[in-house]
Amino acid sequence: MPDQQLVPDWLSNPDVVLLRDVATAVLHLAAVDHLDSFTLPYPAGTQRALDALVLQCLRNGAKPPAGVPEMMRWARARPLGSWPLDRLPSDLFDTADRLIDEDSGEPSQLCHELAVRGYGDSTGRQYDRLVIHEALRACRAMSSPESYTAFRRLLVNQPVLTEADWAEVSTDLFLDPVRFLVEEIYAPVPLGFRRDGAYLCCHRCLTLLHPVSDTEWWCERDQCRHQGPPPQGRQLVASEVGELRQLRKPLRQFVTGPGRAEVFLEGELRALGLTVEMWPGFDAYDLRITFPDGHVWAVDVKDWAHPAFLGRAATAVRPEPPYDEACWVVPAFRVRARRDYLATYAKERGAGAAGLRLLTDDQLKRAARLRLSGEHGPDASIAPPHTMPPHTVPLAREQGGAGTASSRSGKETAATDGAGRKGADHA
């Protein structure tokens, strides 16, 4: 076995570290609410990122950015692969990877992943985790998983609330344990979202669209933009809806966005005749899918822009509530946009993931249809094949036997799965 210490780690690559610093600087500057009151000097981290970028450009004989404003222009106009960074892995970024969205000027999801998941928690990422943690704590204290599920559905299905919506939410008894959070996480909508006295919601993801010209709107969700111009949903006339509230941005980005993919998948699986429980066991995983014969799948939905970061984050799905098979799922548009997505995930997935497969939502639905039709081969399975005995007894029919896949502990499953499966994740 080769010495693992001799294998370079791309996360420690100096140019990747530099880009993470720039991404962090972009997010810090984007968080400044009142630029008219902003005064120099720039935050120390922003200046350090600029200094490091300038030094690397000079070392490579390239013209560096003249200051922070030009560095921000680079972040918006230049794909990361074209930055004059000669130590950057050639296949890490593609031509669409930028730190700032060209159309809106907003930080891209990749920017958040570089700064948040690859470098350390930003204030926004800490905020959304704190909210979810507090919701879990409050609902557990009241022994009310129904309240937690209602809270998650609120964040996914109602990121924007009119005064009438707010009155309805305020009287929902299921939300009583998290009332203190609901009142904090919805904030008044800035006037910048309004055009001609009205606001417009995206029909797909339900968040407010950003007006970017006299006639065009921009959706902050990657999946919507990938599918084309955002379909126009609710039009909210300011004089009619009263005070408009929306979820704070970290929650829209890290909870509402991925949550839309989760509920879409829930609906499609229910339409196949499957029983689906959302966020079971106080959010142990996203979907618990039960087949008519009692066989159970556990699924976590992930919607990350860069597969390498997703692979590095991969961990085995928690064993409770129990299940027969488990996997992670990514929206199919991510793979259509980046053909090496599944292969890159598999390459970066660590041993702690216990061979966890990543499927697209389309692949998951196909496997479910095959299993419903009576197929029990590898195409109707979501787990690495070697982890499933040929005739696994479903959970609902299990009588406490110790030899079935569903009765194994999480530790036993992890030990068995450790061998992984290379080719299956590329399907």
Coordinates of C-alpha atoms in Angstrom, one line a residue:
M1 CA 0.0 0.0 0.0
P2 CA 1.5 3.4 -0.9
D3 CA 2.2 5.9 1.8
Q4 CA -1.0 8.0 2.1
Q5 CA 1.0 11.0 3.3
L6 CA 2.6 11.2 -0.1
V7 CA -0.8 11.6 -1.9
P8 CA -1.5 15.3 -2.3
D9 CA -4.8 16.5 -0.8
W10 CA -6.5 19.0 -3.1
L11 CA -8.2 20.6 -0.1
S12 CA -4.7 21.6 1.1
N13 CA -3.6 22.8 -2.3
P14 CA -2.3 26.4 -1.8
D15 CA -4.3 27.8 -4.7
V16 CA -7.5 26.1 -3.5
V17 CA -6.9 27.5 0.0
L18 CA -6.4 30.9 -1.7
L19 CA -9.8 30.6 -3.5
R20 CA -11.5 29.6 -0.2
D21 CA -10.2 32.8 1.3
V22 CA -11.5 34.8 -1.6
A23 CA -14.9 33.1 -1.4
T24 CA -15.0 33.9 2.3
A25 CA -14.2 37.5 1.5
V26 CA -17.0 37.6 -1.1
L27 CA -19.6 36.4 1.4
H28 CA -18.4 38.8 4.1
L29 CA -18.8 41.8 1.7
A30 CA -22.1 40.5 0.4
A31 CA -23.4 40.5 4.0
V32 CA -22.8 44.3 4.3
D33 CA -26.4 45.7 4.3
H34 CA -25.6 49.4 4.1
L35 CA -22.9 50.1 1.6
D36 CA -23.5 53.8 1.8
S37 CA -22.2 53.8 5.4
F38 CA -19.3 51.4 4.7
T39 CA -15.9 52.8 5.4
L40 CA -12.4 51.6 4.7
P41 CA -10.4 49.7 5.6
Y42 CA -11.8 46.5 4.3
P43 CA -12.2 43.6 6.8
A44 CA -8.8 42.0 7.6
G45 CA -9.8 38.7 6.0
T46 CA -10.7 40.4 2.8
Q47 CA -7.5 42.3 2.6
R48 CA -5.5 39.1 3.3
A49 CA -7.3 37.3 0.5
L50 CA -6.5 40.2 -1.9
D51 CA -2.8 40.3 -0.8
A52 CA -2.4 36.6 -1.3
L53 CA -4.1 36.7 -4.8
V54 CA -1.9 39.6 -5.8
L55 CA 1.3 37.8 -4.7
Q56 CA 0.3 34.6 -6.5
C57 CA -0.4 36.6 -9.7
L58 CA 3.0 38.3 -9.5
R59 CA 4.7 34.9 -9.0
N60 CA 3.0 33.6 -12.2
G61 CA 3.8 36.7 -14.2
A62 CA 0.1 37.7 -14.5
K63 CA -1.5 41.1 -13.9
P64 CA -3.1 41.1 -10.5
P65 CA -6.4 42.8 -9.5
A66 CA -5.8 46.4 -8.6
G67 CA -7.8 46.2 -5.4
V68 CA -10.8 44.6 -3.7
P69 CA -13.4 46.0 -6.2
E70 CA -11.4 44.4 -9.1
M71 CA -11.1 41.1 -7.2
M72 CA -14.9 41.1 -6.9
R73 CA -15.2 41.7 -10.6
W74 CA -12.9 38.7 -11.2
A75 CA -15.2 36.7 -8.9
R76 CA -18.2 37.6 -11.1
A77 CA -16.7 37.7 -14.6
R78 CA -14.0 35.0 -14.6
P79 CA -14.6 31.2 -14.3
L80 CA -12.3 29.9 -11.5
G81 CA -10.4 27.7 -14.0
S82 CA -9.2 30.8 -15.8
W83 CA -7.7 32.5 -12.7
P84 CA -3.9 32.7 -13.0
L85 CA -3.3 30.1 -10.4
D86 CA -0.8 27.5 -11.8
R87 CA -1.1 25.0 -8.8
L88 CA -4.9 24.7 -9.1
P89 CA -6.0 21.1 -10.1
S90 CA -6.9 21.3 -13.7
D91 CA -10.1 19.2 -13.4
L92 CA -11.5 20.7 -10.2
F93 CA -13.6 23.5 -11.7
D94 CA -15.4 23.8 -15.0
T95 CA -16.2 26.8 -17.2
A96 CA -19.5 27.6 -15.4
D97 CA -17.9 27.8 -11.9
R98 CA -17.8 31.4 -10.6
L99 CA -17.9 32.8 -7.1
I100 CA -20.5 35.4 -8.1
D101 CA -23.5 34.9 -10.3
E102 CA -23.0 37.0 -13.5
D103 CA -26.7 38.0 -13.8
S104 CA -27.6 39.0 -10.3
G105 CA -24.3 39.8 -8.7
E106 CA -25.2 37.4 -5.8
P107 CA -22.6 34.9 -4.4
S108 CA -23.0 31.6 -6.1
Q109 CA -23.8 28.4 -4.3
L110 CA -20.3 27.2 -5.1
C111 CA -19.0 30.3 -3.3
H112 CA -20.9 29.2 -0.2
E113 CA -19.5 25.7 -0.5
L114 CA -15.9 26.8 -0.8
A115 CA -16.2 29.2 2.1
V116 CA -18.6 27.4 4.3
R117 CA -18.0 23.7 3.8
G118 CA -14.5 23.8 2.5
Y119 CA -13.1 26.4 4.9
G120 CA -15.2 26.9 8.0
D121 CA -18.6 28.1 9.1
S122 CA -19.8 31.5 8.0
T123 CA -22.2 33.5 10.2
G124 CA -25.0 32.4 7.8
R125 CA -24.2 28.7 8.0
Q126 CA -24.0 28.9 11.8
Y127 CA -27.4 30.7 11.8
D128 CA -29.3 28.0 9.9
R129 CA -27.8 25.2 12.0
L130 CA -28.6 27.0 15.2
V131 CA -32.3 27.4 14.1
I132 CA -32.6 23.8 13.2
H133 CA -30.9 22.7 16.4
E134 CA -33.2 24.9 18.5
A135 CA -36.3 23.5 16.6
L136 CA -35.2 20.0 17.3
R137 CA -34.5 20.7 21.0
A138 CA -37.9 22.4 21.5
C139 CA -39.9 19.6 19.7
R140 CA -38.0 16.8 21.5
A141 CA -38.7 18.6 24.9
M142 CA -42.4 18.4 24.0
S143 CA -42.2 14.9 22.6
S144 CA -43.7 16.2 19.4
P145 CA -42.1 15.0 16.1
E146 CA -45.2 16.2 14.4
S147 CA -44.3 19.8 15.4
Y148 CA -40.8 19.4 14.0
T149 CA -42.2 18.1 10.7
A150 CA -44.7 21.0 10.5
F151 CA -41.8 23.4 11.1
R152 CA -39.7 21.9 8.4
R153 CA -42.7 22.0 6.0
L154 CA -43.3 25.6 6.8
L155 CA -39.7 26.5 5.9
V156 CA -39.9 24.5 2.7
N157 CA -43.4 25.4 1.5
Q158 CA -43.8 29.0 2.8
P159 CA -40.6 31.0 2.5
V160 CA -42.7 34.1 1.9
L161 CA -45.6 35.1 4.1
T162 CA -48.2 37.8 3.5
E163 CA -50.1 39.3 6.5
A164 CA -52.9 36.8 5.9
D165 CA -50.4 34.0 5.8
W166 CA -48.8 35.2 9.0
A167 CA -52.1 35.2 10.8
E168 CA -52.7 31.6 9.7
V169 CA -49.3 30.5 10.8
S170 CA -49.7 32.2 14.1
T171 CA -52.7 30.1 15.0
D172 CA -51.2 26.7 13.9
L173 CA -51.1 24.6 17.1
F174 CA -48.5 22.3 15.7
L175 CA -46.1 25.2 15.6
D176 CA -46.6 26.1 19.3
P177 CA -43.3 24.5 20.5
V178 CA -41.3 26.6 17.9
R179 CA -43.4 29.8 18.0
F180 CA -40.4 31.7 19.3
L181 CA -38.3 30.6 16.3
V182 CA -41.0 31.4 13.7
E183 CA -41.2 35.0 15.0
E184 CA -37.5 35.4 14.6
I185 CA -36.7 33.7 11.3
Y186 CA -39.1 35.7 9.1
A187 CA -38.0 39.2 8.4
P188 CA -39.6 42.1 6.4
V189 CA -38.8 42.0 2.7
P190 CA -36.4 44.8 1.5
L191 CA -37.8 47.2 -1.1
G192 CA -35.2 45.9 -3.6
F193 CA -37.4 42.9 -4.3
R194 CA -40.3 45.2 -5.4
R195 CA -40.9 46.4 -9.0
D196 CA -43.9 48.6 -10.0
G197 CA -45.4 48.2 -6.5
A198 CA -45.4 44.4 -6.5
Y199 CA -43.3 41.4 -5.6
L200 CA -43.1 38.2 -7.6
C201 CA -42.5 34.6 -6.4
C202 CA -40.9 31.8 -8.3
H203 CA -43.4 29.2 -9.2
R204 CA -40.9 26.4 -8.7
C205 CA -39.1 27.2 -5.5
L206 CA -41.6 29.7 -4.0
T207 CA -39.0 32.3 -3.0
L208 CA -39.1 35.9 -4.1
L209 CA -37.6 36.7 -7.5
H210 CA -35.0 39.5 -7.8
P211 CA -35.8 42.1 -10.4
V212 CA -32.6 42.5 -12.5
S213 CA -34.0 44.8 -15.3
D214 CA -37.2 46.4 -16.3
T215 CA -38.5 43.1 -17.6
E216 CA -36.4 40.3 -16.2
W217 CA -36.4 38.4 -12.9
W218 CA -33.7 36.3 -11.3
C219 CA -34.2 33.3 -9.0
E220 CA -31.6 32.6 -6.4
R221 CA -31.9 28.8 -6.7
D222 CA -29.5 27.0 -9.0
Q223 CA -32.0 24.4 -10.1
C224 CA -34.4 27.1 -11.3
R225 CA -31.8 28.9 -13.3
H226 CA -30.6 25.7 -14.9
Q227 CA -34.1 25.0 -16.2
G228 CA -34.4 28.4 -17.8
P229 CA -36.1 31.7 -17.0
P230 CA -38.0 31.4 -13.7
P231 CA -41.7 30.6 -14.1
Q232 CA -43.7 33.4 -12.5
G233 CA -45.7 32.4 -9.5
R234 CA -47.7 34.5 -7.0
Q235 CA -47.7 38.2 -7.7
L236 CA -48.0 40.1 -4.4
V237 CA -49.2 43.7 -4.7
A238 CA -47.7 45.6 -1.8
S239 CA -50.9 47.6 -1.2
E240 CA -53.0 44.5 -1.0
V241 CA -50.8 42.0 1.0
G242 CA -49.7 44.3 3.8
E243 CA -46.3 43.7 5.4
L244 CA -44.5 41.0 3.5
R245 CA -42.1 38.7 5.4
Q246 CA -39.6 36.1 4.1
L247 CA -37.2 33.6 5.6
R248 CA -33.8 35.0 6.3
K249 CA -31.4 34.2 3.5
P250 CA -29.3 31.4 5.2
L251 CA -32.6 29.4 5.7
R252 CA -33.7 30.0 2.2
Q253 CA -30.4 28.8 0.9
F254 CA -29.6 25.9 3.1
V255 CA -33.1 24.7 4.2
T256 CA -35.8 25.9 1.7
G257 CA -33.7 25.1 -1.4
P258 CA -32.8 21.5 -0.6
G259 CA -36.2 21.0 1.0
R260 CA -37.9 21.7 -2.3
A261 CA -36.0 18.8 -3.8
E262 CA -37.1 16.6 -0.9
V263 CA -40.8 17.4 -1.1
F264 CA -40.8 17.0 -4.9
L265 CA -39.3 13.5 -4.4
E266 CA -41.8 12.7 -1.7
G267 CA -44.7 13.5 -4.0
E268 CA -43.4 11.4 -6.9
L269 CA -42.7 8.4 -4.7
R270 CA -46.2 8.6 -3.1
A271 CA -47.6 8.7 -6.6
L272 CA -46.0 5.3 -7.2
G273 CA -47.9 3.9 -4.2
L274 CA -45.1 4.0 -1.6
T275 CA -45.4 5.2 2.0
V276 CA -43.1 8.1 2.7
E277 CA -42.3 9.6 6.0
M278 CA -40.5 12.9 6.0
W279 CA -37.6 13.8 8.4
P280 CA -38.3 10.7 10.6
G281 CA -36.8 10.3 14.1
F282 CA -36.4 14.1 14.5
D283 CA -34.6 14.4 11.2
A284 CA -32.3 11.4 11.4
Y285 CA -32.5 11.4 7.6
D286 CA -34.8 13.0 5.0
L287 CA -37.2 10.3 3.6
R288 CA -38.2 6.9 5.0
I289 CA -39.7 5.0 2.1
T290 CA -41.7 1.8 2.8
F291 CA -42.6 -0.7 0.1
P292 CA -45.8 -2.8 0.2
D293 CA -43.8 -5.8 1.4
G294 CA -42.3 -3.8 4.3
H295 CA -38.9 -3.2 2.9
V296 CA -37.5 0.2 3.9
W297 CA -35.2 2.7 2.2
A298 CA -33.6 5.6 4.0
V299 CA -32.7 8.6 1.8
D300 CA -30.9 11.8 2.4
V301 CA -31.3 14.5 -0.3
K302 CA -28.2 16.7 -1.0
D303 CA -28.1 19.6 -3.4
W304 CA -24.5 20.8 -3.6
A305 CA -23.0 22.5 -6.6
H306 CA -19.6 20.8 -6.3
P307 CA -19.4 17.0 -6.0
A308 CA -15.9 17.0 -4.5
F309 CA -17.1 18.8 -1.4
L310 CA -20.1 16.5 -1.2
G311 CA -17.9 13.5 -1.4
R312 CA -15.7 14.8 1.4
A313 CA -18.9 15.4 3.6
A314 CA -20.3 11.9 3.0
T315 CA -21.1 9.9 6.1
A316 CA -23.2 6.8 6.7
V317 CA -26.9 7.4 7.2
R318 CA -27.9 7.1 10.8
P319 CA -29.3 3.7 11.7
E320 CA -32.4 4.8 13.5
P321 CA -35.3 4.7 12.6
P322 CA -34.2 1.3 11.1
Y323 CA -34.1 0.6 7.4
D324 CA -32.9 -2.1 5.0
E325 CA -31.0 0.1 2.5
A326 CA -29.8 3.7 2.4
C327 CA -28.3 6.2 0.0
W328 CA -27.8 9.9 -0.7
V329 CA -29.7 11.5 -3.6
V330 CA -28.8 14.5 -5.7
P331 CA -31.1 16.3 -8.2
A332 CA -30.5 15.0 -11.7
F333 CA -29.9 18.5 -13.0
R334 CA -26.6 18.6 -11.2
V335 CA -25.4 15.5 -13.1
R336 CA -26.7 16.9 -16.4
A337 CA -24.7 20.1 -15.7
R338 CA -21.6 18.3 -14.7
R339 CA -21.2 14.8 -16.2
D340 CA -18.4 13.8 -13.8
Y341 CA -20.5 14.6 -10.7
L342 CA -21.2 11.0 -9.5
A343 CA -17.7 9.8 -10.3
T344 CA -16.1 12.8 -8.5
Y345 CA -18.3 12.1 -5.5
A346 CA -17.3 8.5 -5.4
K347 CA -13.6 9.4 -5.7
E348 CA -13.7 11.8 -2.9
R349 CA -15.9 9.8 -0.6
G350 CA -14.0 8.7 2.5
A351 CA -14.0 5.4 4.4
G352 CA -16.3 6.9 7.0
A353 CA -19.1 6.9 4.4
A354 CA -19.2 3.1 4.5
G355 CA -19.6 2.9 0.7
L356 CA -22.6 5.2 0.7
R357 CA -23.9 5.5 -2.9
L358 CA -25.0 8.7 -4.5
L359 CA -27.9 8.4 -6.9
T360 CA -29.8 11.0 -8.9
D361 CA -33.5 11.5 -8.0
D362 CA -34.3 9.9 -11.4
Q363 CA -32.2 6.9 -10.6
L364 CA -33.9 6.5 -7.3
K365 CA -37.3 6.6 -8.8
R366 CA -36.3 4.1 -11.5
A367 CA -35.0 1.7 -8.8
A368 CA -38.3 2.1 -6.9
R369 CA -40.4 1.3 -9.9
L370 CA -38.2 -1.8 -10.6
R371 CA -38.6 -3.1 -7.1
L372 CA -42.4 -2.4 -7.2
S373 CA -42.6 -4.5 -10.4
G374 CA -41.0 -7.5 -8.6
E375 CA -37.3 -7.0 -9.5
H376 CA -34.9 -7.7 -6.7
G377 CA -31.6 -7.4 -8.6
P378 CA -28.9 -4.7 -8.2
D379 CA -30.9 -2.3 -10.4
A380 CA -33.7 -2.3 -7.8
S381 CA -31.4 -1.7 -4.9
I382 CA -29.9 1.6 -3.6
A383 CA -27.2 0.0 -1.4
P384 CA -23.9 -1.4 -2.6
P385 CA -24.7 -5.0 -3.7
H386 CA -22.4 -6.7 -1.3
T387 CA -24.2 -5.2 1.7
M388 CA -27.5 -6.9 0.8
P389 CA -28.0 -10.7 1.2
P390 CA -29.8 -12.3 -1.8
H391 CA -33.1 -12.7 0.2
T392 CA -33.2 -9.9 2.7
V393 CA -36.2 -10.1 5.1
P394 CA -38.0 -6.8 5.1
L395 CA -38.3 -4.9 8.4
A396 CA -42.0 -5.2 8.6
R397 CA -41.8 -9.0 8.5
E398 CA -38.7 -9.4 10.5
Q399 CA -39.0 -11.5 13.7
G400 CA -35.9 -10.3 15.4
G401 CA -33.4 -12.5 13.5
A402 CA -29.8 -11.3 13.8
G403 CA -28.7 -12.2 10.3
T404 CA -30.7 -9.8 8.1
A405 CA -29.5 -6.5 6.8
S406 CA -32.1 -4.5 8.6
S407 CA -31.2 -6.0 12.0
R408 CA -27.6 -5.0 11.9
S409 CA -26.4 -2.1 13.9
G410 CA -25.0 1.0 12.3
K411 CA -21.5 -0.1 13.3
E412 CA -21.8 -3.5 11.8
T413 CA -23.2 -2.0 8.6
A414 CA -20.3 0.4 8.4
A415 CA -17.8 -2.4 8.9
T416 CA -19.4 -4.5 6.2
D417 CA -19.8 -1.6 3.8
G418 CA -16.2 -0.4 4.2
A419 CA -15.0 -2.1 1.0
G420 CA -17.1 0.4 -1.0
R421 CA -18.1 0.0 -4.7
K422 CA -16.4 1.9 -7.4
G423 CA -18.4 1.4 -10.6
A424 CA -21.9 1.4 -9.2
D425 CA -21.8 5.1 -8.2
H426 CA -21.1 6.2 -11.8
A427 CA -24.3 4.8 -13.2

